[in-house]
CSV table of C-alpha atoms and ligand atoms in Angstrom, one decimal:
chain,number,residue,atom,x,y,z
A,1132,UNK,CA,92.1,-53.6,113.6
A,1133,UNK,CA,93.3,-57.0,114.3
A,1134,UNK,CA,96.1,-60.1,112.9
A,1135,UNK,CA,94.3,-63.4,113.0
A,1136,UNK,CA,95.4,-66.7,112.1
A,1137,UNK,CA,93.2,-69.8,110.6
A,1138,UNK,CA,92.5,-71.3,114.6
A,1139,UNK,CA,90.7,-67.8,115.1
A,1140,UNK,CA,88.9,-67.4,112.1
A,1141,UNK,CA,85.5,-69.0,113.5
A,1142,UNK,CA,85.4,-67.3,117.3
A,1143,UNK,CA,87.0,-63.9,115.9
A,1144,UNK,CA,85.0,-63.6,111.9
A,1145,UNK,CA,81.8,-66.6,112.0
A,1146,UNK,CA,81.2,-65.7,116.0
A,1147,UNK,CA,82.5,-61.8,115.0
A,1148,UNK,CA,79.3,-59.4,114.6
A,1149,UNK,CA,80.2,-57.4,111.8
A,1150,UNK,CA,83.5,-58.4,110.4
A,1151,UNK,CA,86.1,-57.4,107.1
A,1152,UNK,CA,88.6,-60.1,106.3
A,1153,UNK,CA,91.9,-58.9,104.4
A,1154,UNK,CA,93.5,-61.6,102.8
A,1155,UNK,CA,97.2,-60.9,102.3
A,1156,UNK,CA,100.1,-61.4,101.2
A,1157,UNK,CA,104.0,-60.3,100.8
A,1158,UNK,CA,105.4,-58.7,98.1
A,1159,UNK,CA,102.0,-58.0,97.0
A,1160,UNK,CA,102.0,-54.7,95.6
A,1161,UNK,CA,98.0,-53.5,95.5
A,1162,UNK,CA,98.3,-56.1,99.5
A,1163,UNK,CA,100.6,-52.5,99.5
A,1164,UNK,CA,98.5,-50.2,97.8
A,1165,UNK,CA,95.0,-51.5,99.8
A,1166,UNK,CA,96.9,-50.9,103.5
A,1167,UNK,CA,96.8,-47.1,104.5
A,1168,UNK,CA,93.3,-47.1,103.4
A,1169,UNK,CA,92.2,-50.8,104.9
A,1170,UNK,CA,94.2,-48.4,108.3
A,1171,UNK,CA,92.1,-46.0,107.7
A,1172,UNK,CA,88.7,-47.0,107.2
A,1173,UNK,CA,89.7,-49.1,110.8
A,1174,UNK,CA,89.6,-45.7,112.4
A,1175,UNK,CA,86.7,-44.6,111.1
A,1176,UNK,CA,84.1,-47.5,110.7
A,1177,UNK,CA,86.6,-49.5,113.8
A,1178,UNK,CA,83.4,-48.9,116.5
A,1179,UNK,CA,80.9,-50.6,114.2
A,1180,UNK,CA,82.7,-53.5,112.2
A,1181,UNK,CA,85.7,-55.4,113.4
A,1182,UNK,CA,88.8,-55.1,111.1
A,1183,UNK,CA,90.5,-58.3,110.6
A,1184,UNK,CA,93.7,-59.0,108.5
A,1185,UNK,CA,95.1,-62.5,108.0
A,1186,UNK,CA,98.4,-63.6,105.7
A,1187,UNK,CA,97.4,-65.8,103.3
A,1188,UNK,CA,100.8,-67.5,102.9
A,1189,UNK,CA,100.6,-68.2,105.8
A,1190,UNK,CA,97.1,-69.5,106.2
A,1191,UNK,CA,96.5,-71.0,102.5
A,1192,UNK,CA,94.5,-73.9,104.2
A,1193,UNK,CA,91.5,-71.3,105.1
A,1194,UNK,CA,92.0,-69.5,102.2
A,1195,UNK,CA,90.9,-72.1,100.2
A,1196,UNK,CA,88.3,-73.1,101.7
A,1197,UNK,CA,87.1,-70.0,101.0
A,1198,UNK,CA,87.8,-70.0,97.4
A,1199,UNK,CA,90.2,-66.6,98.0
A,1200,UNK,CA,92.3,-66.6,95.0
A,1201,UNK,CA,94.3,-63.7,94.8
A,1202,UNK,CA,96.0,-61.0,96.9
A,1203,UNK,CA,94.2,-58.8,98.1
A,1204,UNK,CA,90.8,-60.3,98.6
A,1205,UNK,CA,88.6,-58.9,101.6
A,1206,UNK,CA,85.7,-60.5,102.4
A,1207,UNK,CA,82.2,-59.2,104.4
A,1208,UNK,CA,80.7,-60.9,106.9
A,1209,UNK,CA,77.2,-60.6,109.2
A,1210,UNK,CA,76.8,-63.2,111.9
A,1211,UNK,CA,78.8,-65.7,110.2
A,1212,UNK,CA,77.3,-64.9,106.7
A,1213,UNK,CA,79.5,-63.6,103.6
A,1214,UNK,CA,77.8,-60.2,103.4
A,1215,UNK,CA,77.9,-57.7,100.7
A,1216,UNK,CA,80.5,-59.5,98.0
A,1217,UNK,CA,83.9,-59.3,97.4
A,1218,UNK,CA,86.8,-57.3,96.1
A,1219,UNK,CA,89.9,-58.1,94.9
A,1220,UNK,CA,92.7,-56.5,93.3
A,1221,UNK,CA,93.7,-52.7,93.2
A,1222,UNK,CA,90.9,-52.0,95.6
A,1223,UNK,CA,89.2,-49.2,95.9
A,1224,UNK,CA,88.4,-46.8,99.2
A,1225,UNK,CA,84.4,-46.3,97.7
A,1226,UNK,CA,83.7,-50.1,96.9
A,1227,UNK,CA,85.3,-50.9,100.5
A,1228,UNK,CA,83.2,-47.9,101.9
A,1229,UNK,CA,79.9,-49.4,99.6
A,1230,UNK,CA,79.9,-52.6,101.2
A,1231,UNK,CA,80.6,-51.3,104.7
A,1232,UNK,CA,77.6,-49.2,104.5
A,1233,UNK,CA,75.1,-52.1,103.1
A,1234,UNK,CA,76.3,-53.2,106.4
A,1235,UNK,CA,74.9,-50.7,108.2
A,1236,UNK,CA,71.8,-48.7,108.9
A,1237,UNK,CA,71.5,-45.6,107.3
A,1238,UNK,CA,70.7,-43.8,110.3
A,1239,UNK,CA,74.8,-45.0,111.1
A,1240,UNK,CA,76.4,-44.2,108.3
A,1241,UNK,CA,74.9,-40.7,107.9
A,1242,UNK,CA,76.5,-40.0,111.2
A,1243,UNK,CA,80.0,-42.1,110.9
A,1244,UNK,CA,80.2,-40.0,107.6
A,1245,UNK,CA,79.8,-37.1,109.1
A,1246,UNK,CA,82.8,-37.8,111.4
A,1247,UNK,CA,85.3,-38.0,108.5
A,1248,UNK,CA,87.6,-35.6,108.9
A,1249,UNK,CA,88.9,-33.6,106.0
A,1250,UNK,CA,93.0,-34.3,105.2
A,1251,UNK,CA,95.0,-31.7,103.8
A,1252,UNK,CA,98.9,-33.0,102.5
A,1253,UNK,CA,101.4,-30.4,100.3
A,1254,UNK,CA,104.3,-31.9,98.6
A,1255,UNK,CA,106.4,-30.1,96.2
A,1256,UNK,CA,104.4,-32.3,92.7
A,1257,UNK,CA,101.6,-34.1,92.2
A,1258,UNK,CA,102.1,-36.5,89.5
A,1259,UNK,CA,98.9,-38.1,88.1
A,1260,UNK,CA,99.2,-40.6,85.9
A,1261,UNK,CA,101.6,-43.9,87.1
A,1262,UNK,CA,102.0,-45.4,83.0
A,1263,UNK,CA,105.8,-45.7,82.4
A,1264,UNK,CA,105.2,-41.4,81.5
A,1265,UNK,CA,104.6,-40.8,85.1
A,1266,UNK,CA,106.9,-43.5,87.0
A,1267,UNK,CA,109.7,-42.4,85.1
A,1268,UNK,CA,109.0,-38.6,86.6
A,1269,UNK,CA,108.7,-39.8,89.2
A,1270,UNK,CA,112.3,-41.4,89.8
A,1271,UNK,CA,114.4,-38.5,88.4
A,1272,UNK,CA,112.1,-37.0,90.5
A,1273,UNK,CA,113.2,-38.9,93.9
A,1274,UNK,CA,115.9,-39.4,93.1
A,1275,UNK,CA,116.8,-35.1,92.7
A,1276,UNK,CA,115.0,-34.8,96.2
A,1277,UNK,CA,111.8,-33.3,95.1
A,1278,UNK,CA,109.4,-34.9,97.8
A,1279,UNK,CA,106.2,-36.2,95.2
A,1280,UNK,CA,103.6,-38.0,95.1
A,1281,UNK,CA,101.7,-39.8,92.7
A,1282,UNK,CA,99.0,-40.9,92.2
A,1283,UNK,CA,96.5,-42.7,90.1
A,1284,UNK,CA,92.8,-44.5,90.2
A,1285,UNK,CA,94.5,-48.0,88.9
A,1286,UNK,CA,96.8,-49.9,90.5
A,1287,UNK,CA,100.8,-48.4,89.0
A,1288,UNK,CA,101.5,-49.6,85.0
A,1289,UNK,CA,99.7,-47.6,82.7
A,1290,UNK,CA,99.1,-49.8,79.3
A,1291,UNK,CA,102.5,-51.2,80.3
A,1292,UNK,CA,101.0,-54.0,83.1
A,1293,UNK,CA,98.1,-55.5,80.9
A,1294,UNK,CA,100.6,-55.8,77.3
A,1295,UNK,CA,101.1,-59.4,76.8
A,1296,UNK,CA,104.8,-58.7,75.4
A,1297,UNK,CA,107.2,-56.1,74.9
A,1298,UNK,CA,109.9,-56.7,72.9
A,1299,UNK,CA,111.1,-53.4,72.0
A,1300,UNK,CA,111.5,-51.4,75.3
A,1301,UNK,CA,115.6,-51.1,75.3
A,1302,UNK,CA,118.1,-52.9,77.9
A,1303,UNK,CA,116.6,-56.1,77.8
A,1304,UNK,CA,117.7,-59.3,75.3
A,1305,UNK,CA,114.3,-61.3,75.4
A,1306,UNK,CA,111.4,-59.9,75.2
A,1307,UNK,CA,109.4,-58.9,78.6
A,1308,UNK,CA,105.8,-60.0,79.7
A,1309,UNK,CA,104.2,-56.4,80.2
A,1310,UNK,CA,103.2,-56.5,84.0
A,1311,UNK,CA,107.2,-57.5,84.7
A,1312,UNK,CA,108.6,-54.7,82.9
A,1313,UNK,CA,105.9,-52.2,84.6
A,1314,UNK,CA,106.8,-54.1,87.8
A,1315,UNK,CA,110.2,-53.1,87.8
A,1316,UNK,CA,109.7,-49.5,87.1
A,1317,UNK,CA,107.2,-48.8,89.3
A,1318,UNK,CA,109.0,-50.6,92.1
A,1319,UNK,CA,112.4,-48.7,91.2
A,1320,UNK,CA,110.2,-45.0,91.5
A,1321,UNK,CA,108.7,-46.3,94.8
A,1322,UNK,CA,112.4,-47.6,96.5
A,1323,UNK,CA,113.3,-44.5,96.1
A,1324,UNK,CA,111.0,-43.1,98.0
A,1325,UNK,CA,108.2,-41.5,95.8
A,1326,UNK,CA,105.3,-41.9,97.8
A,1327,UNK,CA,102.1,-43.4,96.1
A,1328,UNK,CA,98.5,-42.9,96.2
A,1329,UNK,CA,97.3,-45.8,93.9
A,1330,UNK,CA,93.3,-47.4,93.2
A,1331,UNK,CA,92.1,-43.8,94.6
A,1332,UNK,CA,89.3,-42.1,93.2
A,1333,UNK,CA,89.9,-39.0,91.7
A,1334,UNK,CA,87.4,-36.5,93.0
A,1335,UNK,CA,88.2,-33.3,91.5
A,1336,UNK,CA,91.5,-31.7,89.6
A,1337,UNK,CA,92.2,-28.0,89.9
A,1338,UNK,CA,95.6,-26.9,87.8
A,1339,UNK,CA,95.3,-23.3,88.9
A,1340,UNK,CA,95.0,-23.7,92.4
A,1341,UNK,CA,97.2,-26.8,92.0
A,1342,UNK,CA,94.9,-29.6,94.2
A,1343,UNK,CA,93.8,-33.2,94.0
A,1344,UNK,CA,90.8,-34.3,96.0
A,1345,UNK,CA,91.4,-37.8,95.9
A,1346,UNK,CA,88.6,-40.6,97.5
A,1347,UNK,CA,86.5,-37.6,98.8
A,1348,UNK,CA,88.4,-36.6,101.9
A,1349,UNK,CA,92.2,-36.0,100.7
A,1350,UNK,CA,93.6,-32.7,99.5
A,1351,UNK,CA,96.5,-33.4,98.2
A,1352,UNK,CA,98.4,-30.2,96.9
A,1353,UNK,CA,101.8,-29.4,95.0
A,1354,UNK,CA,103.8,-26.4,93.7
A,1355,UNK,CA,103.5,-28.4,90.1
A,1356,UNK,CA,101.7,-31.1,88.6
A,1357,UNK,CA,102.6,-33.4,85.9
A,1358,UNK,CA,99.5,-34.6,84.0
A,1359,UNK,CA,100.8,-38.4,82.7
A,1360,UNK,CA,97.3,-39.9,82.6
A,1361,UNK,CA,97.5,-41.4,79.2
A,1362,UNK,CA,95.2,-42.4,77.1
A,1363,UNK,CA,91.7,-45.2,76.2
A,1364,UNK,CA,91.1,-46.9,73.4
A,1365,UNK,CA,88.2,-46.2,71.9
A,1366,UNK,CA,85.7,-49.6,71.8
A,1367,UNK,CA,84.0,-51.0,68.5
A,1368,UNK,CA,81.2,-51.8,71.4
A,1369,UNK,CA,80.7,-55.1,70.1
A,1370,UNK,CA,80.2,-58.2,72.4
A,1371,UNK,CA,83.5,-60.5,73.0
A,1372,UNK,CA,86.1,-56.9,73.0
A,1373,UNK,CA,86.7,-56.5,76.5
A,1374,UNK,CA,87.4,-60.3,77.4
A,1375,UNK,CA,89.3,-60.8,74.1
A,1376,UNK,CA,91.7,-57.6,74.7
A,1377,UNK,CA,95.4,-58.4,74.8
A,1378,UNK,CA,94.1,-62.1,73.9
A,1379,UNK,CA,93.9,-61.9,70.4
A,1380,UNK,CA,92.4,-58.4,70.3
A,1381,UNK,CA,95.4,-55.5,70.2
A,1382,UNK,CA,94.5,-52.1,69.6
A,1383,UNK,CA,99.1,-51.9,68.9
A,1384,UNK,CA,100.4,-52.5,65.5
A,1385,UNK,CA,104.0,-51.9,66.4
A,1386,UNK,CA,103.4,-54.0,69.6
A,1387,UNK,CA,101.9,-56.5,68.8
A,1388,UNK,CA,102.4,-56.8,64.7
A,1389,UNK,CA,105.6,-58.7,64.8
A,1390,UNK,CA,103.7,-61.7,66.7
A,1391,UNK,CA,101.7,-62.2,63.3
A,1392,UNK,CA,104.6,-63.8,60.9
A,1393,UNK,CA,102.7,-65.6,58.2
A,1394,UNK,CA,99.1,-65.0,59.8
A,1395,UNK,CA,95.3,-63.6,58.6
A,1396,UNK,CA,94.4,-60.5,60.3
A,1397,UNK,CA,91.4,-58.0,60.2
A,1398,UNK,CA,91.9,-54.3,61.4
A,1399,UNK,CA,88.7,-52.8,61.8
A,1400,UNK,CA,88.7,-49.5,61.2
A,1401,UNK,CA,89.2,-47.3,58.5
A,1402,UNK,CA,90.9,-43.6,58.9
A,1403,UNK,CA,94.7,-42.5,59.1
A,1404,UNK,CA,95.4,-44.8,61.9
A,1405,UNK,CA,93.7,-47.9,61.0
A,1406,UNK,CA,95.3,-47.5,57.2
A,1407,UNK,CA,98.5,-47.3,58.4
A,1408,UNK,CA,99.2,-49.5,61.0
A,1409,UNK,CA,97.5,-52.4,58.3
A,1410,UNK,CA,100.2,-51.4,55.7
A,1411,UNK,CA,102.4,-51.8,58.6
A,1412,UNK,CA,100.8,-54.9,59.9
A,1413,UNK,CA,101.3,-56.6,56.0
A,1414,UNK,CA,105.3,-56.8,56.9
A,1415,UNK,CA,104.3,-59.6,59.3
A,1416,UNK,CA,101.1,-60.9,57.7
A,1417,UNK,CA,99.8,-63.4,55.1
A,1418,UNK,CA,96.7,-61.7,54.0
A,1419,UNK,CA,94.8,-58.7,55.9
A,1420,UNK,CA,91.2,-57.9,56.2
A,1421,UNK,CA,90.6,-54.0,56.4
A,1422,UNK,CA,86.3,-53.6,58.0
A,1423,UNK,CA,85.4,-50.1,57.8
A,1424,UNK,CA,81.7,-49.0,58.5
A,1425,UNK,CA,81.4,-46.4,55.7
A,1426,UNK,CA,81.8,-46.7,51.8
A,1427,UNK,CA,85.3,-45.5,51.3
A,1428,UNK,CA,88.3,-44.7,53.5
A,1429,UNK,CA,89.1,-42.2,55.5
A,1430,UNK,CA,92.9,-41.9,55.8
A,1431,UNK,CA,94.9,-39.5,53.5
A,1432,UNK,CA,94.9,-39.9,49.7
A,1433,UNK,CA,98.3,-41.0,49.9
A,1434,UNK,CA,98.1,-43.6,52.5
A,1435,UNK,CA,94.9,-45.1,50.6
A,1436,UNK,CA,96.3,-45.4,47.7
A,1437,UNK,CA,99.8,-47.4,49.3
A,1438,UNK,CA,96.4,-49.7,50.5
A,1439,UNK,CA,94.8,-50.0,48.4
A,1440,UNK,CA,97.7,-51.2,45.8
A,1441,UNK,CA,98.3,-53.7,48.5
A,1442,UNK,CA,98.1,-57.6,47.2
A,1443,UNK,CA,97.4,-58.2,50.9
A,1444,UNK,CA,94.9,-56.2,51.9
A,1445,UNK,CA,91.5,-56.2,51.3
A,1446,UNK,CA,88.7,-54.5,51.8
A,1447,UNK,CA,85.2,-54.9,53.4
A,1448,UNK,CA,83.2,-50.9,53.6
A,1449,UNK,CA,79.7,-50.4,54.6
A,1450,UNK,CA,80.9,-53.3,57.9
A,1451,UNK,CA,80.6,-53.4,61.6
A,1452,UNK,CA,81.8,-55.5,63.6
A,1453,UNK,CA,79.1,-57.4,66.1
A,1454,UNK,CA,80.5,-59.2,68.3
A,1455,UNK,CA,84.4,-61.5,68.8
A,1456,UNK,CA,84.8,-64.9,70.2
A,1457,UNK,CA,87.7,-67.5,70.2
A,1458,UNK,CA,87.4,-70.4,69.0
A,1459,UNK,CA,90.4,-71.6,69.4
A,1460,UNK,CA,93.7,-70.3,68.3
A,1461,UNK,CA,91.3,-67.9,66.0
A,1462,UNK,CA,89.6,-65.4,66.1
A,1463,UNK,CA,85.9,-65.3,64.9
A,1464,UNK,CA,84.5,-61.8,64.2
A,1465,UNK,CA,81.1,-61.7,62.8
A,1466,UNK,CA,80.7,-58.7,61.1
A,1467,UNK,CA,77.1,-56.9,59.7
A,1468,UNK,CA,76.9,-55.0,56.5
A,1469,UNK,CA,75.2,-52.0,58.0
A,1470,UNK,CA,73.5,-51.6,54.6
A,1471,UNK,CA,72.7,-54.8,53.4
A,1472,UNK,CA,72.1,-56.3,57.1
A,1473,UNK,CA,73.9,-59.4,55.9
A,1474,UNK,CA,76.1,-61.1,58.4
A,1475,UNK,CA,79.3,-62.8,57.7
A,1476,UNK,CA,81.9,-64.2,59.8
A,1477,UNK,CA,85.7,-63.6,59.6
A,1478,UNK,CA,87.9,-66.2,61.1
A,1479,UNK,CA,92.2,-64.7,61.8
A,1480,UNK,CA,94.8,-64.9,63.9
A,1481,UNK,CA,93.6,-61.4,65.3
A,1482,UNK,CA,92.1,-58.5,65.4
A,1483,UNK,CA,93.1,-54.9,65.5
A,1484,UNK,CA,91.8,-52.3,66.2
A,1485,UNK,CA,92.3,-48.5,65.2
A,1486,UNK,CA,88.9,-46.9,65.9
A,1487,UNK,CA,90.8,-43.5,67.1
A,1488,UNK,CA,92.2,-43.1,71.6
A,1489,UNK,CA,91.2,-40.3,73.6
A,1490,UNK,CA,93.0,-38.7,76.0
A,1491,UNK,CA,92.3,-39.2,79.2
A,1492,UNK,CA,91.9,-35.8,80.6
A,1493,UNK,CA,88.3,-35.3,81.4
A,1494,UNK,CA,88.7,-33.8,85.1
A,1495,UNK,CA,90.8,-30.9,83.4
A,1496,UNK,CA,90.4,-30.7,79.9
A,1497,UNK,CA,88.8,-27.1,79.6
A,1498,UNK,CA,91.6,-25.4,81.6
A,1499,UNK,CA,94.1,-26.5,79.0
A,1500,UNK,CA,95.5,-25.6,75.7
A,1501,UNK,CA,94.9,-29.1,73.4
A,1502,UNK,CA,95.6,-29.8,69.6
A,1503,UNK,CA,92.5,-30.7,67.7
A,1504,UNK,CA,92.0,-34.0,68.7
A,1505,UNK,CA,91.9,-33.3,72.4
A,1506,UNK,CA,95.7,-33.9,73.3
A,1507,UNK,CA,97.4,-31.2,75.7
A,1508,UNK,CA,100.1,-29.3,74.0
A,1509,UNK,CA,103.4,-28.8,75.5
A,1510,UNK,CA,106.3,-27.4,74.6
A,1511,UNK,CA,109.6,-29.0,74.7
A,1512,UNK,CA,110.5,-28.8,78.5
A,1513,UNK,CA,106.6,-30.3,78.5
A,1514,UNK,CA,105.1,-27.0,80.4
A,1515,UNK,CA,101.7,-27.0,79.3
A,1516,UNK,CA,99.6,-23.4,78.9
A,1517,UNK,CA,98.9,-22.9,82.6
A,1518,UNK,CA,102.3,-22.5,84.6
A,1519,UNK,CA,103.9,-25.2,86.8
A,1520,UNK,CA,101.3,-27.3,84.7
A,1521,UNK,CA,103.4,-29.8,82.5
A,1522,UNK,CA,102.1,-33.0,81.0
A,1523,UNK,CA,104.0,-36.1,79.3
A,1524,UNK,CA,103.6,-39.4,77.5
A,1525,UNK,CA,100.7,-40.2,75.4
A,1526,UNK,CA,98.1,-37.5,76.8
A,1527,UNK,CA,100.4,-35.0,74.9
A,1528,UNK,CA,99.9,-33.8,71.4
A,1529,UNK,CA,103.3,-35.7,69.1
A,1530,UNK,CA,103.3,-38.0,66.6
A,1531,UNK,CA,104.7,-41.3,67.9
A,1532,UNK,CA,103.2,-42.7,72.0
A,1533,UNK,CA,106.1,-46.0,73.0
A,1534,UNK,CA,106.9,-46.6,76.2
A,1535,UNK,CA,110.1,-45.0,75.3
A,1536,UNK,CA,108.7,-41.9,74.2
A,1537,UNK,CA,106.4,-41.8,77.1
A,1538,UNK,CA,109.8,-42.5,79.6
A,1539,UNK,CA,111.4,-39.6,77.7
A,1540,UNK,CA,108.8,-36.7,78.0
A,1541,UNK,CA,108.6,-38.2,81.8
A,1542,UNK,CA,111.7,-37.5,82.1
A,1543,UNK,CA,112.0,-34.2,81.1
A,1544,UNK,CA,109.2,-32.8,82.6
A,1545,UNK,CA,111.2,-33.8,85.9
A,1546,UNK,CA,114.2,-33.0,84.8
A,1547,UNK,CA,112.8,-29.2,83.4
A,1548,UNK,CA,111.3,-28.8,87.2
A,1549,UNK,CA,114.6,-29.9,89.4
A,1550,UNK,CA,116.3,-27.4,87.5
A,1551,UNK,CA,112.9,-24.9,88.1
A,1552,UNK,CA,113.0,-25.7,91.9
A,1553,UNK,CA,116.7,-25.3,91.6
B,1020,FAD,C1,97.9,-53.4,73.8
B,1020,FAD,C2,99.1,-51.8,73.9
B,1020,FAD,C3,100.0,-52.5,73.9
B,1020,FAD,C4,101.0,-52.0,73.8
B,1020,FAD,N1,102.5,-52.3,73.3
B,1020,FAD,C5,103.6,-51.7,74.0
B,1020,FAD,C6,105.2,-52.3,72.9
B,1020,FAD,O1,104.9,-53.1,72.7
B,1020,FAD,N2,106.2,-51.4,73.4
B,1020,FAD,C7,105.7,-49.7,73.4
B,1020,FAD,O2,106.8,-49.3,73.4
B,1020,FAD,N3,104.7,-49.2,73.6
B,1020,FAD,C8,103.2,-50.4,73.4
B,1020,FAD,N4,102.4,-49.9,74.2
B,1020,FAD,C9,102.2,-48.3,74.2
B,1020,FAD,C10,102.3,-47.9,75.7
B,1020,FAD,O3,102.0,-48.2,75.9
B,1020,FAD,C11,102.4,-46.2,76.2
B,1020,FAD,O4,102.7,-45.3,74.6
B,1020,FAD,C12,103.1,-45.9,77.0
B,1020,FAD,O5,102.2,-47.0,78.2
B,1020,FAD,C13,102.3,-44.4,77.5
B,1020,FAD,O6,102.7,-44.1,78.6
B,1020,FAD,P1,102.5,-43.1,80.2
B,1020,FAD,O7,102.8,-43.3,80.9
B,1020,FAD,O8,101.9,-42.0,78.9
B,1020,FAD,O9,100.3,-43.1,79.9
B,1020,FAD,P2,99.8,-45.1,80.6
B,1020,FAD,O10,100.7,-46.1,80.2
B,1020,FAD,O11,98.5,-45.0,79.2
B,1020,FAD,O12,99.4,-44.8,81.8
B,1020,FAD,C14,98.7,-43.4,82.1
B,1020,FAD,C15,98.6,-43.8,83.4
B,1020,FAD,O13,97.5,-42.5,83.7
B,1020,FAD,C16,97.1,-43.0,84.7
B,1020,FAD,N5,95.1,-42.1,84.8
B,1020,FAD,C17,93.9,-41.9,83.3
B,1020,FAD,N6,93.8,-40.7,83.9
B,1020,FAD,C18,93.6,-40.6,85.5
B,1020,FAD,C19,93.5,-39.6,86.0
B,1020,FAD,N7,92.7,-38.9,85.8
B,1020,FAD,N8,94.1,-39.1,87.6
B,1020,FAD,C20,95.5,-39.6,87.8
B,1020,FAD,N9,95.9,-40.9,86.7
B,1020,FAD,C21,95.2,-41.3,85.8
B,1020,FAD,C22,95.4,-44.7,83.9
B,1020,FAD,O14,95.3,-45.1,85.3
B,1020,FAD,C23,97.3,-45.2,83.4
B,1020,FAD,O15,97.7,-45.4,85.2
B,1020,FAD,C24,101.0,-49.9,73.4
B,1020,FAD,C25,99.6,-49.7,73.9
B,1020,FAD,C26,99.1,-50.2,73.4
B,1020,FAD,C27,97.0,-49.8,74.5
């Protein structure tokens, strides 16, 4: 592995055979997350591909010339030509391997793979998920001098890192940008000394053995595991939804409703959460239109009665969204009547989608006791049905899912574990 500056670019990269080039910056958490993977892979692929790092802040001109707009960015070169596609942001080991493999003959790849030595590391506690719940548990455990590792397939922060603004987390007078709040939470836990293994592929989780395999070859074992893997909102799947998420389309009324004062809202869904959240949203909205795929609401009777008598609310039954687009400040939702196939466009200031959340438990759901919606059941100290396995945050069975409640769960689990390990 070698560090270069722009004056060496031509000799080392353009005339350098097969090269992987890492544009990195300082004070860049995804760069830190990449550094150990880059070093490790240099040990594996280093005989065939040159591993080169370049400090972006000091080589801005070259970065701009190459169109590198963020750190870290990995570029791959073969005989002076860029190949294999760039990687940026929270880069996974498997993505780098995929690109490196594409630059080498298959026989050589097989040879290299057969020489990869699996590793095993031992900790007191593994935390799965670096959202507010996991990060808080990590902080408390670390301060109690318990050897802890945080594992996440993404970069730290969970939902908060992609939330536009958070105004209900105590301790801040002004609303906080979600990415800053999650960055601060993550840095606090990391500075304490918690080990981070983030932007990794989770190969398997064995809750009985308390063993997690990441990136295929790295086994991590512990005496306890805390599951803080959160939830994923169900998507409608209509075009434009992913692009407008956080930019006009929201999945959280408590979080984003307050920005809708005097505005028009479209809500997709018709179950309990859609109806209850719609009722809440009418505190702010001047007009709210519910779009529901069936011919009647599926929420409980009390919630239905309330919403049906709310003068701000109208309901379009038998309709499903077909696309979301932005026109200036407005979001245009194209809907289709599933019976008549008639389409119409609803123009609003914001769209809220409540068609259910999915707890992230696919890797271990068969083992744990779950509630009827698939959330993990815990006792009041966050213990699950398996001894030594705890769960915190949005992934557990509970009524209110907020940053504060996830943080509280993380605190409780960590304190319970600290006490047990005394
Ligand atoms: C759009 C939106 C806006 C919101 N705004 C607010 C707000 O303003 N105020 C508020 O209080 N709450 C808000 N919330 C709710 C809040 O974000 C959540 O309650 C909180 O983030 C839950 O924290 P968590 O740690 O349980 O899970 P998450 O934040 O969901 O984090 C879970 C982490 O686990 C990781 N993970 C997933 N699968 C695995 C796996 N198999 N192994 C390991 N790790 C895994 C994920 O990558 C993620 O980093 C909002 C939610 C959404 C969706």
